[in-house]
Amino acid sequence: MVCMTRRTDALSRERIVEATIEILDTAGESALTLRALTAHLSTGRGALYHHVATKDDLLAAASDGVIGRVLAEVGGHEDPAYAIRALALGIFTAIDGHPWVGSQLARDPGQPAVLQIWTSVGSQLTRLGVTGRARSDAGSALVNYVLGAAAQHAAGARRAPDQAARQEYLQALATKWAGEDPDAAELLRDHDDRAQFLAGVDIFLAGVSALRKPAGSG
Amino acid sequence: MVCMTRRTDALSRERIVEATIEILDTAGESALTLRALTAHLSTGRGALYHHVATKDDLLAAASDGVIGRVLAEVGGHEDPAYAIRALALGIFTAIDGHPWVGSQLARDPGQPAVLQIWTSVGSQLTRLGVTGRARSDAGSALVNYVLGAAAQHAAGARRAPDQAARQEYLQALATKWAGEDPDAAELLRDHDDRAQFLAGVDIFLAGVSALRKPAGSG
DNA sequence: GACACAGCTGGACCGCCGGTCCAACCTAGG
DNA sequence: CCTAGGTTGGACCGGCGGTCCAGCTGTGTC
């Protein structure tokens, strides 16, 4: 009956999600409190709960927004293998910038953001000529790899936010590995998460291609 | 000076971790409360904190115990590729039985359980003849895939604990996919998580092998 | 056997959390 | 002007992880 919003600057789900992302980005997951959110929006809790069901709902909406933006950006490449690399790298970059998304994606396989990733990967695999069970197997492998790497990278970023702490962490790991394989310890020292992540995508793509060729007959 | 434990049936870190695993297995992650733990052990909170630093410490110790047992069991295969499959399947089975481990592994890359997985995978890859950067890339890919699949499977199990709920969930997913690819929707219906997980491992192993051959020179 | 000691134990207590509830408010329609 | 209903803000609730401390309990010493 009435117009849906009384004032353009009034509280809305969109504004709440926006503020949520801002808090998460600037102060981290642990700082996202409904109290902090109400303070940030200069409002009360009842108002929040008129637009949002629960805190989890809010987190899902926030990560859905970020992932949705990424998937929309990287959708337009002709070569499907290249598109898959771009898709994976886009997700990685997004989680590098917003570590909380990585944790959130690992939390619930039914949330919209994860479904978006599934369908994007699935359609690129179809374009790659993979179908049937091979496609669902490959899709599962790639999605799980991307989400796993995302969660680990995000957790690492949470644990070692600055470069010094990260160096310490890598050093400790290198020491642990040194006895077993000095070469690996050396590589760990000038280690690039992004390059390693892409190398993993390439291993996956090579595997899909290798398994497709020998099984020629339907 | 004195003997380290006064009575064999007294409170100890081991007993606490054991009780923690029992609560997590029987009642789920959300049921693990320090209050529930004290009730289970018929003790108070101060006593708990004499043996355990924080709740996170407890969770890490619990998952470390489960993973450690798994890795010790599957270590003895001659063929490294087979050993990797056994390793991955062992982790998958453990997480299928203890879903909370899956969530825990995705939370912190520095915890002992994750380091154990890294070193196990790394040593098997070395036995497979993969070295240097290829090894760290392959190890990263495999570990991230396994951890990602574990976390997703665990989250799914948390969300749909019984078979009926799981069917509903798959049905909803199938409906979503049906418009895009009816074949995939059909496959989703009689979907086997364990087989799909192993298919993913095979994709990565095939990729590692495929990328090793063309790059013959060091 | 008495004693002092040190580590262990249990429960009261704290601040904070997510979520609920309701009285006051503000705008649209009559 | 009044009424009505969606919107707002804050008081309130039970429960959480973690801290603190007074007392207990087993031990080594004499």
Coordinates of C-alpha atoms (C1' of nucleotides) in Angstrom, one line a residue:
Chain A
M1 CA 0.0 0.0 0.0
V2 CA 2.4 2.6 1.3
C3 CA 5.6 3.3 -0.5
M4 CA 8.2 0.7 0.5
T5 CA 10.8 3.0 2.1
R6 CA 9.9 6.1 3.9
R7 CA 13.2 7.9 3.5
T8 CA 16.1 7.2 1.2
D9 CA 18.6 7.4 4.1
A10 CA 16.5 5.2 6.3
L11 CA 17.7 1.8 7.5
S12 CA 17.6 -0.9 4.9
R13 CA 18.9 -4.4 4.4
E14 CA 21.3 -3.0 1.8
R15 CA 22.7 -0.4 4.2
I16 CA 23.1 -2.9 6.9
V17 CA 25.0 -5.4 4.7
E18 CA 27.2 -2.5 3.5
A19 CA 28.0 -1.5 7.1
T20 CA 28.7 -5.2 7.9
I21 CA 31.2 -5.5 5.1
E22 CA 32.9 -2.3 6.2
I23 CA 33.3 -3.5 9.8
L24 CA 34.6 -6.9 8.6
D25 CA 37.1 -5.3 6.3
T26 CA 38.4 -2.8 8.6
A27 CA 38.4 -4.6 12.0
G28 CA 38.1 -8.3 11.2
E29 CA 35.6 -11.1 11.9
S30 CA 35.8 -10.9 15.6
A31 CA 34.8 -7.2 15.6
L32 CA 31.5 -7.9 13.9
T33 CA 29.1 -7.6 16.7
L34 CA 25.5 -6.7 16.5
R35 CA 26.3 -4.1 19.1
A36 CA 29.2 -2.7 17.0
L37 CA 26.8 -2.7 14.0
T38 CA 24.1 -0.8 15.8
A39 CA 26.8 1.7 17.0
H40 CA 28.1 2.0 13.4
L41 CA 24.6 2.7 12.1
S42 CA 23.5 4.8 15.1
T43 CA 20.5 2.6 15.7
G44 CA 19.2 -0.1 18.0
R45 CA 19.0 -3.8 17.7
G46 CA 15.3 -4.1 17.1
A47 CA 15.6 -2.0 14.0
L48 CA 18.3 -4.4 12.7
Y49 CA 16.2 -7.4 13.2
H50 CA 13.4 -5.9 11.2
H51 CA 15.7 -6.2 8.1
V52 CA 17.9 -9.2 8.9
A53 CA 17.0 -12.6 10.3
T54 CA 20.1 -13.5 12.2
K55 CA 23.8 -12.8 12.2
D56 CA 24.5 -15.7 10.0
D57 CA 22.0 -14.4 7.5
L58 CA 24.0 -11.2 7.5
L59 CA 27.3 -12.9 7.0
A60 CA 25.9 -15.0 4.1
A61 CA 24.5 -11.8 2.5
A62 CA 27.8 -10.0 2.8
S63 CA 29.9 -12.8 1.3
D64 CA 27.2 -13.4 -1.4
G65 CA 27.6 -9.7 -2.4
V66 CA 31.4 -9.9 -2.6
I67 CA 31.4 -13.3 -4.5
G68 CA 28.6 -12.2 -6.8
R69 CA 30.6 -9.1 -7.8
V70 CA 33.7 -11.2 -8.5
L71 CA 31.9 -13.8 -10.6
A72 CA 30.1 -11.1 -12.6
E73 CA 33.5 -9.5 -13.4
V74 CA 35.4 -12.6 -14.6
G75 CA 32.6 -14.1 -16.7
G76 CA 33.5 -13.0 -20.2
H77 CA 36.5 -15.0 -21.4
E78 CA 36.4 -17.1 -24.6
D79 CA 38.8 -19.9 -23.6
P80 CA 37.1 -21.9 -20.9
A81 CA 40.4 -23.0 -19.3
Y82 CA 41.4 -19.3 -19.1
A83 CA 38.0 -18.5 -17.8
I84 CA 38.5 -21.1 -15.0
R85 CA 41.8 -19.6 -14.1
A86 CA 40.3 -16.1 -14.0
L87 CA 37.4 -17.3 -12.0
A88 CA 39.7 -19.0 -9.4
L89 CA 42.1 -16.1 -9.3
G90 CA 39.2 -13.7 -8.9
I91 CA 37.9 -15.6 -5.9
F92 CA 41.4 -15.9 -4.4
T93 CA 42.0 -12.1 -4.8
A94 CA 38.6 -11.3 -3.3
I95 CA 39.5 -13.5 -0.2
D96 CA 42.9 -12.0 0.0
G97 CA 41.2 -8.6 0.3
H98 CA 38.4 -9.8 2.5
P99 CA 39.7 -12.7 4.6
W100 CA 36.3 -13.1 6.3
V101 CA 34.8 -14.3 3.1
G102 CA 37.1 -17.3 3.1
S103 CA 36.0 -18.4 6.5
Q104 CA 32.4 -17.8 5.6
L105 CA 32.5 -19.9 2.4
A106 CA 33.8 -22.9 4.3
R107 CA 30.9 -22.7 6.8
D108 CA 27.9 -23.6 4.8
P109 CA 27.7 -25.3 1.4
G110 CA 24.1 -24.2 0.9
Q111 CA 24.7 -20.5 1.0
P112 CA 24.1 -18.5 -2.2
A113 CA 27.7 -17.5 -2.6
V114 CA 28.8 -21.2 -2.8
L115 CA 26.0 -22.1 -5.1
Q116 CA 27.1 -19.3 -7.4
I117 CA 30.6 -20.7 -7.5
W118 CA 29.3 -24.2 -8.2
T119 CA 27.2 -23.0 -11.2
S120 CA 30.0 -20.8 -12.6
V121 CA 32.5 -23.6 -12.4
G122 CA 30.0 -26.1 -13.8
S123 CA 29.2 -24.0 -16.9
Q124 CA 32.9 -23.4 -17.6
L125 CA 33.6 -27.1 -17.4
T126 CA 30.7 -27.8 -19.8
R127 CA 32.3 -25.3 -22.2
L128 CA 35.5 -27.2 -21.7
G129 CA 33.8 -30.3 -23.1
V130 CA 33.5 -32.2 -19.8
T131 CA 30.1 -33.7 -19.2
G132 CA 28.3 -36.3 -17.1
R133 CA 29.9 -37.8 -14.1
A134 CA 33.3 -36.5 -15.2
R135 CA 31.9 -33.0 -15.0
S136 CA 30.4 -33.3 -11.5
D137 CA 33.6 -35.0 -10.3
A138 CA 35.8 -32.2 -11.8
G139 CA 33.4 -29.5 -10.5
S140 CA 33.5 -30.9 -7.0
A141 CA 37.3 -31.2 -7.1
L142 CA 37.8 -27.6 -8.3
V143 CA 35.2 -26.0 -6.0
N144 CA 36.6 -27.9 -3.0
Y145 CA 40.1 -26.9 -3.9
V146 CA 39.3 -23.3 -4.3
L147 CA 37.2 -23.2 -1.1
G148 CA 39.9 -25.1 0.8
A149 CA 42.7 -22.8 -0.4
A150 CA 40.5 -19.8 0.3
A151 CA 39.8 -20.9 3.8
Q152 CA 43.4 -21.8 4.6
H153 CA 44.7 -18.5 3.1
A154 CA 42.1 -16.5 5.0
A155 CA 42.9 -18.3 8.2
G156 CA 46.6 -17.6 7.6
A157 CA 45.9 -14.0 7.0
R158 CA 43.9 -13.8 10.2
R159 CA 46.7 -15.5 12.1
A160 CA 49.6 -13.5 10.5
P161 CA 48.2 -10.2 9.2
D162 CA 51.5 -8.4 8.8
Q163 CA 54.5 -9.4 6.8
A164 CA 56.7 -9.9 9.8
A165 CA 54.4 -12.4 11.4
R166 CA 54.0 -14.2 8.1
Q167 CA 57.7 -14.5 7.8
E168 CA 58.0 -15.9 11.3
Y169 CA 55.3 -18.4 10.5
L170 CA 56.9 -19.5 7.2
Q171 CA 60.3 -19.7 9.0
A172 CA 58.8 -22.0 11.7
L173 CA 57.3 -24.2 9.0
A174 CA 60.6 -24.2 7.0
T175 CA 62.4 -25.4 10.1
K176 CA 60.0 -28.2 10.6
W177 CA 60.4 -29.3 7.0
A178 CA 64.1 -28.7 6.8
G179 CA 65.0 -32.1 8.3
E180 CA 62.9 -33.9 5.9
D181 CA 63.6 -31.9 2.7
P182 CA 65.9 -28.9 2.7
D183 CA 64.8 -28.0 -0.8
A184 CA 61.2 -27.5 0.3
A185 CA 62.3 -25.4 3.2
E186 CA 64.3 -23.2 0.8
L187 CA 61.3 -22.8 -1.5
L188 CA 59.1 -21.8 1.4
R189 CA 61.3 -18.8 2.0
D190 CA 60.3 -16.9 -1.1
H191 CA 56.9 -18.4 -1.3
D192 CA 54.0 -16.7 -3.2
D193 CA 50.6 -17.8 -2.2
R194 CA 48.9 -16.5 -5.3
A195 CA 51.3 -18.3 -7.7
Q196 CA 51.0 -21.5 -5.7
F197 CA 47.2 -21.2 -5.9
L198 CA 47.3 -20.8 -9.6
A199 CA 49.7 -23.7 -9.9
G200 CA 47.1 -25.8 -8.1
V201 CA 44.5 -24.7 -10.6
D202 CA 46.8 -25.8 -13.5
I203 CA 47.4 -29.1 -11.9
F204 CA 43.7 -29.6 -11.7
L205 CA 43.2 -28.6 -15.3
A206 CA 46.0 -30.9 -16.5
G207 CA 44.4 -33.7 -14.5
V208 CA 41.0 -33.1 -16.1
S209 CA 42.5 -33.0 -19.5
A210 CA 44.7 -36.1 -18.9
L211 CA 41.7 -38.2 -17.6
R212 CA 39.5 -37.1 -20.5
K213 CA 41.8 -38.3 -23.3
P214 CA 42.4 -42.0 -22.3
A215 CA 38.6 -42.5 -21.6
G216 CA 37.7 -41.7 -25.2
S217 CA 34.8 -44.1 -25.7
G218 CA 31.6 -43.4 -23.9
Chain B
M1 CA 59.8 -33.1 42.8
V2 CA 56.6 -34.9 43.5
C3 CA 55.2 -37.4 41.2
M4 CA 53.5 -35.8 38.2
T5 CA 50.0 -37.2 38.7
R6 CA 48.6 -37.8 42.0
R7 CA 45.9 -40.3 41.1
T8 CA 45.4 -42.2 37.9
D9 CA 41.7 -41.3 37.8
A10 CA 42.4 -37.6 38.4
L11 CA 41.7 -34.9 35.9
S12 CA 44.3 -34.7 33.1
R13 CA 44.6 -33.1 29.8
E14 CA 44.2 -36.5 28.2
R15 CA 40.9 -37.1 30.0
I16 CA 39.6 -33.7 29.1
V17 CA 40.4 -34.1 25.5
E18 CA 38.8 -37.5 25.5
A19 CA 35.6 -36.1 27.0
T20 CA 35.7 -33.2 24.5
I21 CA 35.8 -35.7 21.6
E22 CA 32.9 -37.6 23.2
I23 CA 30.7 -34.5 23.5
L24 CA 31.6 -33.4 20.0
D25 CA 30.8 -36.8 18.5
T26 CA 27.6 -37.4 20.3
A27 CA 26.1 -33.9 20.4
G28 CA 27.9 -31.8 17.8
E29 CA 30.0 -28.7 17.8
S30 CA 27.4 -26.4 19.2
A31 CA 27.0 -28.6 22.3
L32 CA 30.7 -28.3 23.2
T33 CA 30.5 -25.8 26.1
L34 CA 32.9 -25.5 28.9
R35 CA 29.9 -25.8 31.2
A36 CA 28.9 -29.0 29.4
L37 CA 32.4 -30.3 29.7
T38 CA 32.6 -29.6 33.5
A39 CA 29.3 -31.3 33.9
H40 CA 30.5 -34.3 31.9
L41 CA 33.6 -34.5 34.0
S42 CA 31.9 -33.7 37.3
T43 CA 34.3 -30.9 38.0
G44 CA 34.6 -27.1 37.9
R45 CA 36.0 -24.7 35.4
G46 CA 39.2 -23.7 37.3
A47 CA 40.2 -27.3 37.2
L48 CA 39.8 -27.4 33.4
Y49 CA 41.9 -24.3 33.0
H50 CA 44.7 -25.9 34.9
H51 CA 45.2 -28.4 32.1
V52 CA 44.0 -26.5 29.0
A53 CA 44.8 -23.0 27.9
T54 CA 41.6 -22.1 26.0
K55 CA 38.7 -23.7 24.2
D56 CA 40.5 -23.4 20.9
D57 CA 43.5 -25.2 22.4
L58 CA 41.1 -28.0 23.3
L59 CA 39.6 -28.2 19.8
A60 CA 43.0 -28.3 18.3
A61 CA 44.1 -31.0 20.6
A62 CA 41.0 -33.0 19.9
S63 CA 41.3 -32.8 16.1
D64 CA 45.1 -33.4 16.4
G65 CA 44.3 -36.6 18.2
V66 CA 41.8 -37.8 15.5
I67 CA 44.0 -36.9 12.6
G68 CA 47.2 -38.3 14.2
R69 CA 45.5 -41.6 14.6
V70 CA 44.4 -41.6 11.0
L71 CA 47.8 -40.7 9.6
A72 CA 49.5 -43.4 11.7
E73 CA 47.1 -46.0 10.4
V74 CA 47.5 -45.3 6.6
G75 CA 51.2 -44.8 6.5
G76 CA 52.4 -48.2 5.3
H77 CA 51.7 -48.5 1.5
E78 CA 54.4 -49.1 -1.0
D79 CA 52.9 -47.3 -4.0
P80 CA 53.1 -43.6 -3.2
A81 CA 50.0 -42.8 -5.4
Y82 CA 48.1 -45.5 -3.5
A83 CA 49.4 -44.1 -0.2
I84 CA 48.1 -40.7 -1.1
R85 CA 44.7 -42.0 -2.0
A86 CA 44.6 -44.0 1.3
L87 CA 45.8 -40.9 3.2
A88 CA 43.1 -38.7 1.6
L89 CA 40.4 -41.4 2.1
G90 CA 41.4 -41.8 5.7
I91 CA 41.0 -38.1 6.4
F92 CA 37.7 -38.1 4.6
T93 CA 36.4 -41.1 6.6
A94 CA 37.6 -39.5 9.8
I95 CA 35.7 -36.3 9.0
D96 CA 32.6 -38.3 7.9
G97 CA 32.6 -39.8 11.4
H98 CA 33.6 -36.7 13.2
P99 CA 32.3 -33.7 11.2
W100 CA 33.6 -31.2 13.8
V101 CA 37.2 -32.1 12.7
G102 CA 36.4 -30.8 9.2
S103 CA 35.4 -27.4 10.5
Q104 CA 38.3 -27.3 12.9
L105 CA 40.9 -28.0 10.2
A106 CA 39.7 -25.1 8.1
R107 CA 40.1 -22.7 11.0
D108 CA 43.8 -22.5 11.5
P109 CA 46.6 -23.6 9.1
G110 CA 49.2 -23.6 11.9
Q111 CA 47.6 -26.2 14.1
P112 CA 49.4 -29.5 14.6
A113 CA 46.8 -31.6 12.7
V114 CA 47.2 -29.5 9.6
L115 CA 51.0 -29.6 9.8
Q116 CA 50.7 -33.4 10.1
I117 CA 48.7 -33.6 6.9
W118 CA 51.2 -31.3 5.1
T119 CA 54.2 -33.4 6.0
S120 CA 52.5 -36.7 5.2
V121 CA 51.4 -35.5 1.8
G122 CA 54.9 -34.0 1.2
S123 CA 56.7 -37.2 2.0
Q124 CA 54.4 -39.2 -0.2
L125 CA 55.0 -36.8 -3.1
T126 CA 58.7 -37.1 -2.6
R127 CA 58.4 -40.8 -2.9
L128 CA 56.4 -40.2 -6.1
G129 CA 59.4 -38.4 -7.5
V130 CA 58.1 -34.9 -7.3
T131 CA 60.6 -32.4 -5.9
G132 CA 61.3 -28.7 -5.7
R133 CA 58.7 -26.2 -6.5
A134 CA 56.5 -28.8 -8.3
R135 CA 56.4 -30.6 -5.0
S136 CA 55.3 -27.7 -2.9
D137 CA 52.7 -26.7 -5.6
A138 CA 51.4 -30.3 -5.7
G139 CA 51.3 -30.6 -2.0
S140 CA 49.5 -27.3 -1.6
A141 CA 47.0 -28.4 -4.2
L142 CA 46.3 -31.7 -2.6
V143 CA 46.2 -30.4 1.0
N144 CA 43.9 -27.5 0.1
Y145 CA 41.6 -29.9 -1.9
V146 CA 41.4 -32.4 1.0
L147 CA 40.8 -29.7 3.6
G148 CA 38.3 -27.9 1.4
A149 CA 36.3 -31.1 0.7
A150 CA 36.5 -32.0 4.4
A151 CA 35.1 -28.6 5.4
Q152 CA 32.4 -28.7 2.9
H153 CA 31.4 -32.3 3.7
A154 CA 31.5 -31.5 7.4
A155 CA 29.3 -28.4 6.9
G156 CA 26.9 -30.4 4.8
A157 CA 26.7 -33.1 7.4
R158 CA 26.0 -30.5 10.1
R159 CA 23.3 -28.9 7.9
A160 CA 21.7 -32.2 6.8
P161 CA 22.5 -34.8 9.4
D162 CA 19.9 -37.4 8.4
Q163 CA 19.3 -39.0 5.0
A164 CA 16.0 -37.3 4.4
A165 CA 17.3 -33.8 4.9
R166 CA 20.3 -34.7 2.7
Q167 CA 17.9 -35.9 -0.1
E168 CA 16.0 -32.6 0.2
Y169 CA 19.2 -30.6 0.0
L170 CA 20.4 -32.6 -3.1
Q171 CA 16.9 -32.2 -4.6
A172 CA 17.0 -28.5 -4.2
L173 CA 20.5 -28.3 -5.8
A174 CA 19.4 -30.6 -8.6
T175 CA 16.4 -28.3 -9.3
K176 CA 18.7 -25.3 -9.5
W177 CA 21.0 -27.1 -11.9
A178 CA 18.3 -28.7 -14.0
G179 CA 17.8 -25.7 -16.2
E180 CA 21.4 -25.5 -17.0
D181 CA 22.4 -29.1 -17.3
P182 CA 19.8 -31.9 -16.8
D183 CA 22.5 -34.5 -16.9
A184 CA 24.2 -33.0 -13.8
A185 CA 20.9 -32.9 -12.0
E186 CA 20.4 -36.6 -12.8
L187 CA 23.8 -37.5 -11.5
L188 CA 23.2 -35.5 -8.3
R189 CA 20.4 -37.8 -7.4
D190 CA 22.5 -40.9 -6.8
H191 CA 25.5 -39.0 -5.7
D192 CA 28.2 -40.6 -3.6
D193 CA 30.4 -38.1 -1.7
R194 CA 33.1 -40.6 -1.0
A195 CA 33.5 -41.7 -4.6
Q196 CA 33.4 -38.1 -5.8
F197 CA 36.1 -37.2 -3.3
L198 CA 38.3 -40.0 -4.5
A199 CA 37.7 -39.0 -8.1
G200 CA 39.0 -35.5 -7.1
V201 CA 42.1 -37.0 -5.7
D202 CA 42.7 -38.9 -8.9
I203 CA 42.3 -35.7 -10.9
F204 CA 45.0 -34.1 -8.9
L205 CA 47.3 -37.1 -9.1
A206 CA 46.7 -37.2 -12.9
G207 CA 47.5 -33.5 -13.1
V208 CA 50.7 -33.9 -11.2
S209 CA 51.8 -36.8 -13.3
A210 CA 50.8 -35.0 -16.6
L211 CA 52.8 -31.9 -15.7
R212 CA 55.8 -33.9 -14.6
K213 CA 56.3 -35.6 -18.0
P214 CA 56.6 -32.6 -20.3
A215 CA 59.0 -30.7 -18.0
G216 CA 61.6 -33.4 -18.1
S217 CA 64.7 -31.3 -17.7
G218 CA 65.5 -30.0 -14.3
Chain C
dG1 C1' 51.9 -38.2 64.2
dA2 C1' 52.0 -33.2 63.3
dC3 C1' 53.0 -29.8 60.2
dA4 C1' 53.8 -26.7 56.3
dC5 C1' 53.7 -26.6 51.6
dA6 C1' 52.3 -26.7 46.8
dG7 C1' 49.5 -28.0 43.3
dC8 C1' 44.7 -29.2 42.3
dT9 C1' 39.8 -28.3 42.5
dG10 C1' 35.3 -26.1 42.2
dG11 C1' 32.2 -22.5 42.0
dA12 C1' 31.2 -17.5 42.3
dC13 C1' 31.9 -13.9 39.4
dC14 C1' 32.8 -10.8 35.2
dG15 C1' 32.0 -8.7 30.7
dC16 C1' 30.1 -9.7 26.5
dC17 C1' 27.5 -12.1 23.2
dG18 C1' 23.1 -13.1 20.0
dG19 C1' 18.4 -12.7 20.2
dT20 C1' 13.6 -11.1 22.1
dC21 C1' 10.2 -7.9 23.4
dC22 C1' 7.7 -3.8 23.8
dA23 C1' 6.6 1.0 24.4
dA24 C1' 7.3 5.2 21.8
dC25 C1' 7.5 7.2 17.3
dC26 C1' 6.7 8.8 12.7
dT27 C1' 4.4 8.9 8.3
dA28 C1' 0.3 8.0 5.2
dG29 C1' -4.6 8.0 4.7
dG30 C1' -9.1 9.4 6.0
Chain D
dC1 C1' -7.4 16.5 13.4
dC2 C1' -7.3 11.4 14.4
dT3 C1' -6.3 6.6 13.5
dA4 C1' -3.5 2.7 12.1
dG5 C1' 0.5 0.2 11.2
dG6 C1' 5.1 -0.4 9.9
dT7 C1' 9.6 1.3 12.0
dT8 C1' 12.7 2.3 15.7
dG9 C1' 15.6 2.1 19.9
dG10 C1' 16.9 0.2 24.0
dA11 C1' 15.9 -2.6 28.1
dC12 C1' 16.2 -7.2 29.1
dC13 C1' 17.3 -12.4 29.0
dG14 C1' 19.9 -16.7 29.2
dG15 C1' 24.2 -18.4 28.1
dC16 C1' 28.9 -18.0 26.7
dG17 C1' 34.4 -18.1 27.5
dG18 C1' 37.5 -16.8 30.8
dT19 C1' 39.3 -15.2 35.6
dC20 C1' 39.9 -15.5 40.4
dC21 C1' 40.3 -17.2 44.9
dA22 C1' 39.4 -19.8 49.1
dG23 C1' 39.7 -24.3 50.5
dC24 C1' 41.0 -29.1 50.0
dT25 C1' 44.2 -33.1 49.3
dG26 C1' 48.1 -35.7 48.9
dT27 C1' 53.2 -35.3 50.0
dG28 C1' 57.9 -34.7 52.1
dT29 C1' 60.0 -33.4 56.5
dC30 C1' 60.9 -33.8 61.1

